[in-house]
Coordinates of C-alpha atoms and ligand atoms in Angstrom, one line a residue:
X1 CA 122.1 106.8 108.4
X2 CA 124.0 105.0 110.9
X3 CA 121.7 101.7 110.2
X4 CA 122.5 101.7 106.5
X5 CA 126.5 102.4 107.0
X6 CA 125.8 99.2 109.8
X7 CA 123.9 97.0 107.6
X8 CA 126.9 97.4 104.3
X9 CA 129.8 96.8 106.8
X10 CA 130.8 100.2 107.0
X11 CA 132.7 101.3 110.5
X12 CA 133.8 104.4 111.9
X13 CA 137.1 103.3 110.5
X14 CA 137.6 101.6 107.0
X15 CA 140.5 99.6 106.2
X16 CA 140.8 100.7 102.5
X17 CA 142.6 97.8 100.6
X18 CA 141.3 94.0 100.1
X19 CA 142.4 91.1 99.1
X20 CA 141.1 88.3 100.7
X21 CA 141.9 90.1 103.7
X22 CA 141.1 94.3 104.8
X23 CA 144.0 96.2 104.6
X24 CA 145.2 99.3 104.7
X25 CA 147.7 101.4 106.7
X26 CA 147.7 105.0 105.0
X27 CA 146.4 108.4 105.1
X28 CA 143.3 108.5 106.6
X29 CA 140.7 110.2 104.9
X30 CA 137.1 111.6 106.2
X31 CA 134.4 111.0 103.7
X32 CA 131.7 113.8 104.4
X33 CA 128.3 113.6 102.5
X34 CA 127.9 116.4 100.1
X35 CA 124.4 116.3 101.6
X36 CA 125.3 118.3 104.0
X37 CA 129.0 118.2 105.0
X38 CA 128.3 115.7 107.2
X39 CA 131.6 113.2 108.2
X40 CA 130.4 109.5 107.1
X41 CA 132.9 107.6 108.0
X42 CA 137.0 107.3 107.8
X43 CA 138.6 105.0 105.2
X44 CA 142.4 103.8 105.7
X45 CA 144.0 104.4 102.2
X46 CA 146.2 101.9 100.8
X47 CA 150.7 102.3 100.7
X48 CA 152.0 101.1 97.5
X49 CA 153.6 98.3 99.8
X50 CA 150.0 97.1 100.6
X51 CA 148.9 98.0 97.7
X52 CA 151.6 95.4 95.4
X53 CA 150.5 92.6 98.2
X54 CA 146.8 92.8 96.8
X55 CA 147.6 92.9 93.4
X56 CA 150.0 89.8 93.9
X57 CA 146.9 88.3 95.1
X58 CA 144.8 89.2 92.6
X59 CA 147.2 87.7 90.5
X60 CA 147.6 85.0 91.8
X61 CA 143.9 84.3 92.4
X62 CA 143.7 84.4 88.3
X63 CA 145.6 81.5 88.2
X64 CA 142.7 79.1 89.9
X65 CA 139.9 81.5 88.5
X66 CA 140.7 81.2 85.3
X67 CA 140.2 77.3 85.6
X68 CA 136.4 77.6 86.7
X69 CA 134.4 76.6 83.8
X70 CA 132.5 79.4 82.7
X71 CA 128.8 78.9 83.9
X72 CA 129.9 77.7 87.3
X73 CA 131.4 81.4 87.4
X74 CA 128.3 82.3 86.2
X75 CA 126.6 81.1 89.1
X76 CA 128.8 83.8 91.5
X77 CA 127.7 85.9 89.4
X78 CA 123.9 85.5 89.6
X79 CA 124.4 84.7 93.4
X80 CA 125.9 88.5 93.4
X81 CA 123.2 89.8 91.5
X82 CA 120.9 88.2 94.6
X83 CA 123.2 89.8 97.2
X84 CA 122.8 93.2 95.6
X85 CA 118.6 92.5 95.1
X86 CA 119.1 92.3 99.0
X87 CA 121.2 95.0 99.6
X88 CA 119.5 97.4 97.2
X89 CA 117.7 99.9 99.0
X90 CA 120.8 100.2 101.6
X91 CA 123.0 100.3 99.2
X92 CA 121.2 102.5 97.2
X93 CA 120.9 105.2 100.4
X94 CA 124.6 104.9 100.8
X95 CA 125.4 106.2 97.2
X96 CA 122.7 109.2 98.0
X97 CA 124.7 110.0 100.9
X98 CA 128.0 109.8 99.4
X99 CA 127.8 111.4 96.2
X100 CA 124.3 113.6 96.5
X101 CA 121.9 112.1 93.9
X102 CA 118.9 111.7 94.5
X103 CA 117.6 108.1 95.9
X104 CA 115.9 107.6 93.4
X105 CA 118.7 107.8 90.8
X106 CA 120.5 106.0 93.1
X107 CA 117.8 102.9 93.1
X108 CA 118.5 102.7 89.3
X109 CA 122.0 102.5 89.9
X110 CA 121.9 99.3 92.1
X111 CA 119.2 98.1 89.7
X112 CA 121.8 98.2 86.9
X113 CA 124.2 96.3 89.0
X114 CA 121.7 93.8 89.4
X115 CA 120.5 93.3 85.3
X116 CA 124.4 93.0 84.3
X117 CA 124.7 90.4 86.5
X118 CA 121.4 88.8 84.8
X119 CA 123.1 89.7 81.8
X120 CA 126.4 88.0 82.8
X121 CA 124.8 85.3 84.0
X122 CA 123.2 84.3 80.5
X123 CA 126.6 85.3 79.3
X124 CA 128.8 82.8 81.3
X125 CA 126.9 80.1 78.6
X126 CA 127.5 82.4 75.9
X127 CA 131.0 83.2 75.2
X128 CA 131.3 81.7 71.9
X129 CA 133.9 81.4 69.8
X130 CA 133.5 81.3 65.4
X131 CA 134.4 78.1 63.2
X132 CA 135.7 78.5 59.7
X133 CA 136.6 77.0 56.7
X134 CA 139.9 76.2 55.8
X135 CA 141.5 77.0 52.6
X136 CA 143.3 73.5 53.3
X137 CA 141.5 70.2 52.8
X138 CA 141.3 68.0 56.2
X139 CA 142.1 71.4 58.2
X140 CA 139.4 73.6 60.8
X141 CA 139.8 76.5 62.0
X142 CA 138.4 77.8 65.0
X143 CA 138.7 80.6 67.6
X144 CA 138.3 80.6 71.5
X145 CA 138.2 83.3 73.9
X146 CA 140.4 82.7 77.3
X147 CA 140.2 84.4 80.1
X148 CA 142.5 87.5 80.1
X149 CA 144.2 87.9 83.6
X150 CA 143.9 91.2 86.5
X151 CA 140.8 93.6 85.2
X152 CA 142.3 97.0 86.7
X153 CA 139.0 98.9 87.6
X154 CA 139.6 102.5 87.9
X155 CA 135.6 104.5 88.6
X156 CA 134.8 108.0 88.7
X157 CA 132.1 109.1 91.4
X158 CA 129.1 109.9 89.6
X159 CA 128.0 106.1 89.5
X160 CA 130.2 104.8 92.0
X161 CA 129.1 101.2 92.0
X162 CA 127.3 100.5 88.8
X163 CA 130.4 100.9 86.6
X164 CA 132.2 98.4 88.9
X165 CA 129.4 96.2 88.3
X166 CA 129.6 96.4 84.6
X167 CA 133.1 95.6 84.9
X168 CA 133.0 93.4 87.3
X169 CA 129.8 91.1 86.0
X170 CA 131.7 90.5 82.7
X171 CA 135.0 90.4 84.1
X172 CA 134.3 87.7 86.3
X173 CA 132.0 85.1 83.5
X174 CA 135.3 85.7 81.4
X175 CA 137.7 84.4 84.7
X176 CA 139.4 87.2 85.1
X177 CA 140.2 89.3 88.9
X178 CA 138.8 92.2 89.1
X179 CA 141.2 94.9 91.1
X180 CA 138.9 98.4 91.8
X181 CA 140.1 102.0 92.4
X182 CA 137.5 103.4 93.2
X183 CA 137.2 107.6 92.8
X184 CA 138.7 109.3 96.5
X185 CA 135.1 111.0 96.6
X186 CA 133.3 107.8 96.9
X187 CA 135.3 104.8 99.0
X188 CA 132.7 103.9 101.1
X189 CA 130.0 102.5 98.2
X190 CA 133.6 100.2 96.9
X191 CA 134.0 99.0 100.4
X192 CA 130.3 98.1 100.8
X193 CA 130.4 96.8 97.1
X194 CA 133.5 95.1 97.6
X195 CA 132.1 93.2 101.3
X196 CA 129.4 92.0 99.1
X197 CA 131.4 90.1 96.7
X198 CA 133.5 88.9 99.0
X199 CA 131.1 87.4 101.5
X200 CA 129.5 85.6 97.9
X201 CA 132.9 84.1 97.1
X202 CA 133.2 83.1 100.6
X203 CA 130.2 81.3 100.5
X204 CA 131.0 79.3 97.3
X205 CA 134.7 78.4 99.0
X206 CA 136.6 80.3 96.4
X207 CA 139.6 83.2 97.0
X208 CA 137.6 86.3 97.6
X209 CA 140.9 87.9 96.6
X210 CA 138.8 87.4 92.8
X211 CA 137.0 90.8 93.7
X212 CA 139.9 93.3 95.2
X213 CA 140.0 97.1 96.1
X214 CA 142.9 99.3 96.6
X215 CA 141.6 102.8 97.8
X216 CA 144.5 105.9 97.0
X217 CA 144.5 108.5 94.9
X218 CA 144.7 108.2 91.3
X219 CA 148.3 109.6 90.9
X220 CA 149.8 107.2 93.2
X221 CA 147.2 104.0 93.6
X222 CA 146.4 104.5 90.3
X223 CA 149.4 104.7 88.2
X224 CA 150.5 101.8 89.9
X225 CA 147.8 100.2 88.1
X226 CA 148.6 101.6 84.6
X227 CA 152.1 100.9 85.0
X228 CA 152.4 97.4 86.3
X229 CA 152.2 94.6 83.7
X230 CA 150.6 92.1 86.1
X231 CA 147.2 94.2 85.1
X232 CA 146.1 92.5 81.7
X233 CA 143.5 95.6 81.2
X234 CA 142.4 98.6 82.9
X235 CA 139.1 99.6 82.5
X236 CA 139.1 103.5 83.1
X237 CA 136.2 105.9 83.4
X238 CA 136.7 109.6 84.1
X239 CA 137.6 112.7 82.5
X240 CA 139.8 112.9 79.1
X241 CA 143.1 114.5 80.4
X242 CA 142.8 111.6 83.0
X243 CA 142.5 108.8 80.2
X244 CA 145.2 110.7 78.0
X245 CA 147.4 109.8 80.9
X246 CA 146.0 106.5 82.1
X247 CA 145.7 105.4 77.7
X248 CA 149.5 106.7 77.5
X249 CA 151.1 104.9 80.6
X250 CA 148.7 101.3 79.6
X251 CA 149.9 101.5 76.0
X252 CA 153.8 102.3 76.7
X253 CA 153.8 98.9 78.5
X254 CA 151.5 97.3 75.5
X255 CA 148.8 96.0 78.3
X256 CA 145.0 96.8 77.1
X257 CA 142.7 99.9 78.2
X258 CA 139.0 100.1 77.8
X259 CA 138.4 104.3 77.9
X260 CA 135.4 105.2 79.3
X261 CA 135.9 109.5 79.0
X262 CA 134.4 112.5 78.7
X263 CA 130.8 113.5 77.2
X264 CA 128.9 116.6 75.8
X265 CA 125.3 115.1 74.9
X266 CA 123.2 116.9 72.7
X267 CA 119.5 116.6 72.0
X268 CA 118.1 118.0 68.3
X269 CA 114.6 118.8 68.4
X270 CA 113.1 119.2 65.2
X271 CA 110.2 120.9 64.5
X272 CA 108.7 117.4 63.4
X273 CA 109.0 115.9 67.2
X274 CA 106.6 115.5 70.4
X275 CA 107.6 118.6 72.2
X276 CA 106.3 117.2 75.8
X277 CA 109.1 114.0 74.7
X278 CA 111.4 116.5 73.6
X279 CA 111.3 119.3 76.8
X280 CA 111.1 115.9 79.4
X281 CA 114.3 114.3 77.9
X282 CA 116.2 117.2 77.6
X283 CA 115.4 118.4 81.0
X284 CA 115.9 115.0 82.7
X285 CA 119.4 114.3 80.6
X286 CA 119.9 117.9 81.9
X287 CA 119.0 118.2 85.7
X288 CA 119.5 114.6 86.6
X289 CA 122.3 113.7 88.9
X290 CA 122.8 117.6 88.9
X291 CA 124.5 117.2 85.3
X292 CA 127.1 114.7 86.7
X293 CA 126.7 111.7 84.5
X294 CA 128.9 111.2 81.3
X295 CA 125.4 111.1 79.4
X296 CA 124.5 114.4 80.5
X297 CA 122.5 116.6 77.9
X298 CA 124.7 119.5 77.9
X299 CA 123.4 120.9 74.8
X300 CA 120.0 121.4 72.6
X301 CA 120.1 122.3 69.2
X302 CA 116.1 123.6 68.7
X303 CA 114.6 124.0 65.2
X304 CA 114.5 127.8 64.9
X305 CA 110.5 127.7 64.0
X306 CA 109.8 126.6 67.7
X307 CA 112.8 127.7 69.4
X308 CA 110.8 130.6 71.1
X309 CA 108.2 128.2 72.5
X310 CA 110.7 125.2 73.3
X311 CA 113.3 127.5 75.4
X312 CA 109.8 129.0 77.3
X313 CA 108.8 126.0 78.3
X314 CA 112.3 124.6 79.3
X315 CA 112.9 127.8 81.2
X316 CA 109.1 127.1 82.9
X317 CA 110.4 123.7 84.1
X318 CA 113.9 124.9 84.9
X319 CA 112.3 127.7 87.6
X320 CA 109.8 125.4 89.5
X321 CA 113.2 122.6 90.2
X322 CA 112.7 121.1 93.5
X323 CA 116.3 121.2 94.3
X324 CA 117.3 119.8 98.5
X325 CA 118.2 117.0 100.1
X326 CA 118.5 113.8 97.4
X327 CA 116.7 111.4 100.0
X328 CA 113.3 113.3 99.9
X329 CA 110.8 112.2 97.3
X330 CA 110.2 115.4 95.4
X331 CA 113.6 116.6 95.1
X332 CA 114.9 116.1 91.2
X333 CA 118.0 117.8 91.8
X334 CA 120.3 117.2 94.7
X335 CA 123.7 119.1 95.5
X336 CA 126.6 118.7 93.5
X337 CA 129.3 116.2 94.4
X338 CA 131.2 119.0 96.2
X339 CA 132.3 122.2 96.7
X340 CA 134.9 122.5 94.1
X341 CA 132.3 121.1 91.3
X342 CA 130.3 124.1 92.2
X343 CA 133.2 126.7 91.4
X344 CA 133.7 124.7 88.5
X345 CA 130.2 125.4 87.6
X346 CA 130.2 129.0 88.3
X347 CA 133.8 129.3 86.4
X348 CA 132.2 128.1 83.4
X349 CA 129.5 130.6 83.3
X350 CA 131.9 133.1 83.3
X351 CA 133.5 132.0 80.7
X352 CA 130.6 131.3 78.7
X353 CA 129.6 135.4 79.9
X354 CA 133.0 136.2 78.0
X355 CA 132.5 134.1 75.3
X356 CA 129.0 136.0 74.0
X357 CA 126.6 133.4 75.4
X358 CA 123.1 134.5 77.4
X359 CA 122.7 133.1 80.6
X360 CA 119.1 132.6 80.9
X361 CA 118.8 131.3 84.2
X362 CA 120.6 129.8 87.0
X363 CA 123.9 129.4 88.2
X364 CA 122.6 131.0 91.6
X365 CA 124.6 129.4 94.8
X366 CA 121.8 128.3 97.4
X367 CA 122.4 128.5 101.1
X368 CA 122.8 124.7 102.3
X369 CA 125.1 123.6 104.8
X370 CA 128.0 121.7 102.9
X371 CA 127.6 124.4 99.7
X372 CA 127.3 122.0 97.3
X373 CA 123.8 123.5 95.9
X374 CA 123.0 125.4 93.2
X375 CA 120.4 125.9 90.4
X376 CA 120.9 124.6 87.2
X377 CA 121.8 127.0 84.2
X378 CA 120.5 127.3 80.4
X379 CA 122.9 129.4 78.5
X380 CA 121.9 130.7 75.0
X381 CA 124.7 130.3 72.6
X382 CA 125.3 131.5 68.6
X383 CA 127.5 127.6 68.1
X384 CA 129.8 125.4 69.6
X385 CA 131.7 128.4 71.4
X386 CA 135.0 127.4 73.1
X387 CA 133.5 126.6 76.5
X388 CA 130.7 124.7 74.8
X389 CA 133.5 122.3 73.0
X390 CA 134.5 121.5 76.8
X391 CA 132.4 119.0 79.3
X392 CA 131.5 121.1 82.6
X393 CA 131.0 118.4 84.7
X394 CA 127.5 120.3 86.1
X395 CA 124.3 121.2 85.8
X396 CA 125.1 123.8 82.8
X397 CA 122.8 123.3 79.5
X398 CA 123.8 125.4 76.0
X399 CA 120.8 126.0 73.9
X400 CA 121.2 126.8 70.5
X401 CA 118.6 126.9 67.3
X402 CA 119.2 125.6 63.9
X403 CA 118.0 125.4 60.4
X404 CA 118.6 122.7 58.4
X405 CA 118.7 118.7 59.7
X406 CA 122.3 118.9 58.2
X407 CA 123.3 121.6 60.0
X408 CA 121.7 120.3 63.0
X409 CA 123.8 117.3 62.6
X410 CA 127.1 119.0 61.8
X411 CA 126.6 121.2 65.4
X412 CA 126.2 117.5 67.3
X413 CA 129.2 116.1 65.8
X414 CA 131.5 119.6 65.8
X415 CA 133.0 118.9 69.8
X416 CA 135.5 116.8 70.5
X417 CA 133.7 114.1 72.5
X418 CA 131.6 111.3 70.8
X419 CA 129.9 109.3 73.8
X420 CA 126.0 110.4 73.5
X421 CA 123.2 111.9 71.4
X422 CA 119.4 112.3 70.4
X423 CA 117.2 113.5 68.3
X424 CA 113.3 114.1 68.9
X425 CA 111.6 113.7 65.4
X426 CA 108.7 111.9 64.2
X427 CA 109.9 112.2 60.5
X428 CA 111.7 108.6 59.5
X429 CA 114.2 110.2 57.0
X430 CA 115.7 112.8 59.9
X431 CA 115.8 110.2 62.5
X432 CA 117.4 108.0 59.6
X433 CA 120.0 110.1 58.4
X434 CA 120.4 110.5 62.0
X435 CA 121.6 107.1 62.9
X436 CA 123.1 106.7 59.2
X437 CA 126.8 107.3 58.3
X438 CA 126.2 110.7 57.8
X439 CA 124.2 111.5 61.1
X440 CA 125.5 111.2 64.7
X441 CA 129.5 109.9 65.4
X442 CA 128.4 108.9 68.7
X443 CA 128.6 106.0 70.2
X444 CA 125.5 106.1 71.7
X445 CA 122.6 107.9 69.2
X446 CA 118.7 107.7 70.3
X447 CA 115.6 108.6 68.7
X448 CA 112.8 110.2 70.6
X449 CA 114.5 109.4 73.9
X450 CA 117.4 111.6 75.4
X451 CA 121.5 110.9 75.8
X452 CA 121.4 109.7 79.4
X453 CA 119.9 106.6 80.4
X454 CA 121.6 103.6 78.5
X455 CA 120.3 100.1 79.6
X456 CA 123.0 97.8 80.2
X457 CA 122.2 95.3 77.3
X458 CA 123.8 97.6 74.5
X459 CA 127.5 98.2 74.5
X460 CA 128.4 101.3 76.4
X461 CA 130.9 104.1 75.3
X462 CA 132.1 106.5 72.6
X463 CA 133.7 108.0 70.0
X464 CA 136.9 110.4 69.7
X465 CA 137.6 112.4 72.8
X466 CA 135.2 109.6 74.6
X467 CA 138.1 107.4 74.1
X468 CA 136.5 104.6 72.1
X469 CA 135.9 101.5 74.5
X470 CA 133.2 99.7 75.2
X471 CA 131.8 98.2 78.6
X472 CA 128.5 96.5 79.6
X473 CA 126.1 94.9 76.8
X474 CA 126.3 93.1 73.7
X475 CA 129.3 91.6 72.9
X476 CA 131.7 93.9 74.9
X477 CA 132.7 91.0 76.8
X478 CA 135.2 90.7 74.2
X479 CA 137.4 93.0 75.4
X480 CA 137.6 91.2 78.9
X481 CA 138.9 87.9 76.9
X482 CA 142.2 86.6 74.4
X483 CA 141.3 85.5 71.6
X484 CA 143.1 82.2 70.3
X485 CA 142.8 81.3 66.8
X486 CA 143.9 77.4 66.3
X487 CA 143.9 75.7 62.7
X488 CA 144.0 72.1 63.2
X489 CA 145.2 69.6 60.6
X490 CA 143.6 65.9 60.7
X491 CA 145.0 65.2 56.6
X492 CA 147.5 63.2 58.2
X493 CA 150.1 65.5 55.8
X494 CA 152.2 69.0 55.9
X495 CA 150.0 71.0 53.9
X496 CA 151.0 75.2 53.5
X497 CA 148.5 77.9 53.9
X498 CA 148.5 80.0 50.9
X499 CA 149.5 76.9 48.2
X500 CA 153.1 77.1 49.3
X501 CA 155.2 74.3 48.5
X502 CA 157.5 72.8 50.1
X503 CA 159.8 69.8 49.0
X504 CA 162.6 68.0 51.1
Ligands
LIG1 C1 128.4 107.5 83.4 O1 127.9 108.7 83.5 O2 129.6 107.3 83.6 O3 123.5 106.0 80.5 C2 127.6 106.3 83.1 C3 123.5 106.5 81.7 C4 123.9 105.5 82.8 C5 125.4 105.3 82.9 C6 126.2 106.6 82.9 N1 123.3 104.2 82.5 O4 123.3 107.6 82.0

C-alpha cells in the first residue's frame, strides 16, 4: 500500500489545493480506506482565501490556454493519456483502496481515463464548426466554436477519477481550465490525478495551473464554485437534491451547468431474451461497485411466464457472492463506500418492509473491520412503490414481473430519473419500440446488454430527474465551447437579412 501511495505522490500529509503550486491550509482530514478502516493518508483542505487564489489562476491561465491551437492541446492530451497508461495499475490500486471497488472495476476506470483522452485527442482536429447559405447574395455564414473559459469540476466518489477525466480530456482540446472538487470521500485519487497532469504540463512548459484542485466540502468549496462568475461551466455529478442546488445557484448567475444526477436503471427481460444474457447483466449492473454507480440496475421488470425461473436463478447467483476485500481476484463485491452508505442501505429495506415489498435475500451486515460490508438485496415488489421511485445508493435490486411489452415500458419510464435502461429480447419489434419514441426516456437505452457500463465514445447522461447534460462521447464537447455565429458580406453593399429595405 505504502509503494502505490509513494509511487502517485501521495504523503502522510496532502496539501489539498493546486494551482501551479500545492496549497492548502485548512481542516485536516484523515482519509481511511473503507477496506478496512484503515487511515491512508491526511489531506490539507483548502480556505476560501486559498481557495479564490487558485481560481484566480485558473482564470488567468485561460487567458494563454485558450490561445493554443487546438491539436497542439491535443498533444497534452494524448501525452496524459500515456501518463495514465503508466500509472494505471497504481492508480488503479489507489481508487480500490479509497473507495472499496474491486481492482478490477477499478482497472476499467483508469482504462476509461485513458480512451477519452484517445478520444480527445482525435477530437482536438475535430471541433468543427457548420457553413451555410445565406439568404443574401455575396454573404456566408458560418459558425465557430471558442474555447469557453474555467470548467468547474465537481465529482462524486463512486468513479473518482474517470469522470474528471471525461471532463477534463474535453475540457482541455476545447482550451478551457479545468478547476476539480473532488467528493470529501475520495481526495487522494484527485491529488494523484491532479500530480499527473501537472507534471505533463510541466513537461510541455505550459501553466500547470491549466489542471487545478480545490479539496473542501461541497457546501463551502463548492458553492464557491457555483456562485462565482469567473467559472464559465460547472460540470456536476452527484445526487439530485445536490444538483437542484448546484443547477439553482449556476443558473441565478446565468453561467452554464452540465448535470450529471441521480439513476434507477432498469433491465426488462422478456420472455423472448437469452436468459444467461439477461441474469449476467442484471446481476453485474446490480452487484457491481456494490450498487454504487449512477448506472446501477436497481430494478428488473421479468416477463411473468419466466419470472419464477428468472428470480431462482438470480437468487442462485445472489447466495454464492464472493463478497471481501476488493484487491483479491475472486471477490465481485467489495464493501460499501462507508458506514453511513450501509445504514442507508439497511434504512431502505425498511422502508421497502413497510411499503409491501418481499425481501428475498440480503441486506445481512457482515463482520469486517471498517463495517462497510454487507450482502446485496433483491426485494420483490407489486410496482414502482415509493421507495422504488428513490435511488438507494446500494447494492438493493427491486424485482418486479410484467405482462405486456407496453406495460413493461411504462414501469421503466414511471420514476423520476431518466439516465439508464435495457432490455434483453431477441424479438426486433420489442427491442424497437424500445429504443423508439414510445419506448425508453432514457438517456442511455441498451439492447441485450445491461444499464451500467457506457463506453466513453457515446454521450453520457440523462433524462428528467438525471438532470439532462451530457459528458464524454460524441459531440458532447459542445457543451465545453461558445459558439459564434459570423455572417460575412463580400457584395461590397448594405444588404438586410429578411428583404428589409433601407433608403438614406
Ligand atoms: C457514474 O456512475 O457516475 O456507465 C458513471 C458506467 C460507467 C460510468 C458510470 N462507465 O457504468
Amino acid at each position: 500500500m505504502q509503494e502505490v501511495l509513494k509511487s502517485l505522490g501521495i504523503s502522510a500529509v496532502n496539501p489539498g489545493g493546486f494551482a501551479g503550486e500545492w496549497t492548502g491550509s485548512g481542516k485536516a482530514q484523515v482519509v481511511a480506506s473503507p477496506i478496512d478502516g484503515s487511515a491512508l493518508a491526511t489531506v490539507m483542505n483548502v480556505t476560501p482565501q486559498e481557495f479564490d487564489a487558485i481560481l484566480a489562476r485558473s482564470h488567468a491561465a485561460f487567458a494563454t490556454w485558450k490561445l493554443v491551437p487546438a491539436p497542439k492541446r491535443g498533444e497534452v492530451v494524448k501525452a496524459l493519456g500515456d501518463e495514465l497508461r503508466r500509472n494505471k495499475a497504481a492508480l488503479a490500486e489507489l481508487v480500490t483502496l479509497e473507495m472499496g471497488k474491486t481492482l478490477r472495476e477499478g482497472l476499467g476506470e483508469v482504462q476509461e481515463m485513458i480512451d477519452i483522452c484517445d478520444f480527445a485527442v482525435g477530437l482536438s482536429r475535430q471541433l468543427y464548426g457548420l457553413t451555410m447559405p445565406s439568404e443574401r447574395k455575396q454573404h456566408r455564414l458560418q459558425e465557430q466554436w471558442h474555447p469557453l473559459g474555467v470548467v468547474g469540476v465537481i465529482t462524486a466518489f463512486n468513479f473518482p477519477v474517470a469522470v474528471w477525466s471525461w471532463n477534463t480530456a474535453l475540457a482541455l482540446v476545447c482550451g478551457d481550465t479545468v478547476l476539480w472538487k473532488p467528493s470529501s470521500k475520495t481526495p487522494l485519487t484527485a491529488i494523484a490525478c491532479t500530480k499527473i497532469a501537472e507534471k505533463v504540463l510541466r513537461d510541455f512548459g505550459y501553466d500547470p495551473a491549466i489542471c487545478s484542485l480545490a479539496i473542501g466540502k461541497g457546501s463551502d468549496i463548492g458553492d464557491l464554485i457555483n456562485t462565482d462568475p469567473r467559472v464559465a461551466l460547472v460540470s456536476y455529478t452527484g445526487s439530485v437534491p445536490g444538483g437542484r442546488h448546484v443547477g439553482k445557484l449556476v443558473q441565478e448567475r446565468f453561467g452554464r451547468h452540465i448535470l450529471e444526477l441521480g439513476g434507477n436503471g432498469a433491465v426488462i427481460v422478456s420472455e423472448k431474451g437469452d436468459l444467461d444474457i439477461a441474469l449476467r447483466s442484471v446481476y453485474f449492473g446490480a452487484i457491481g461497485t456494490s450498487g454504487q454507480r449512477c448506472t446501477s440496475t436497481r430494478r428488473v421488470i421479468v416477463h411473468e411466464s419466466i419470472y419464477g425461473t428468472f428470480r431462482d436463478r438470480l437468487l442462485d447467483l445472489y447466495r454464492q457472492t464472493p463478497i471481501g476485500d476488493p484487491r483479491e481476484d475472486e471477490i465481485l463485491m467489495g464493501p460499501l463506500v462507508d458506514a453511513g452508505a450501509v445504514e442507508t442501505m439497511l434504512a431502505a429495506i425498511q422502508t421497502v418492509k413497510a411499503e409491501g415489498g418481499k425481501i428475498l435475500i440480503g441486506g445481512e451486515k457482515l463482520p469486517h473491520p471498517g463495517g462497510c460490508y454487507i450482502t446485496p438485496c433483491i426485494a420483490e415488489v407489486p410496482g414502482n412503490l415509493a421507495i422504488v421511485r428513490e435511488e438507494t445508493f446500494a447494492p438493493v435490486l427491486y424485482l418486479m414481473p410484467y405482462r405486456t411489452i407496453e406495460e413493461a415500458i411504462a414501469l421503466q419510464n414511471g420514476v423520476p430519473q431518466g439516465l439508464s435502461s435495457a432490455i434483453i429480447t431477441d424479438h426486433q419489434s420489442e427491442s424497437e419500440l424500445f429504443l423508439s419514441a414510445a419506448g425508453s426516456d432514457c438517456g442511455l437505452a441498451n439492447v441485450n446488454t445491461g444499464t451500467s457500463g457506457a463506453e466513453i465514445g457515446g454521450a453520457f447522461g440523462g433524462e428528467k430527474e438525471t438532470g439532462g447534460g451530457r459528458e464524454s462521447g460524441s459531440d458532447a464537447w459542445k457543451a465545453y465551447m461558445r459558439r459564434q455565429t459570423s455572417a460575412i458580406n463580400f457584395s461590397g453593399k448594405v444588404e438586410l437579412a429578411q428583404g428589409i429595405t433601407l433608403e438614406l
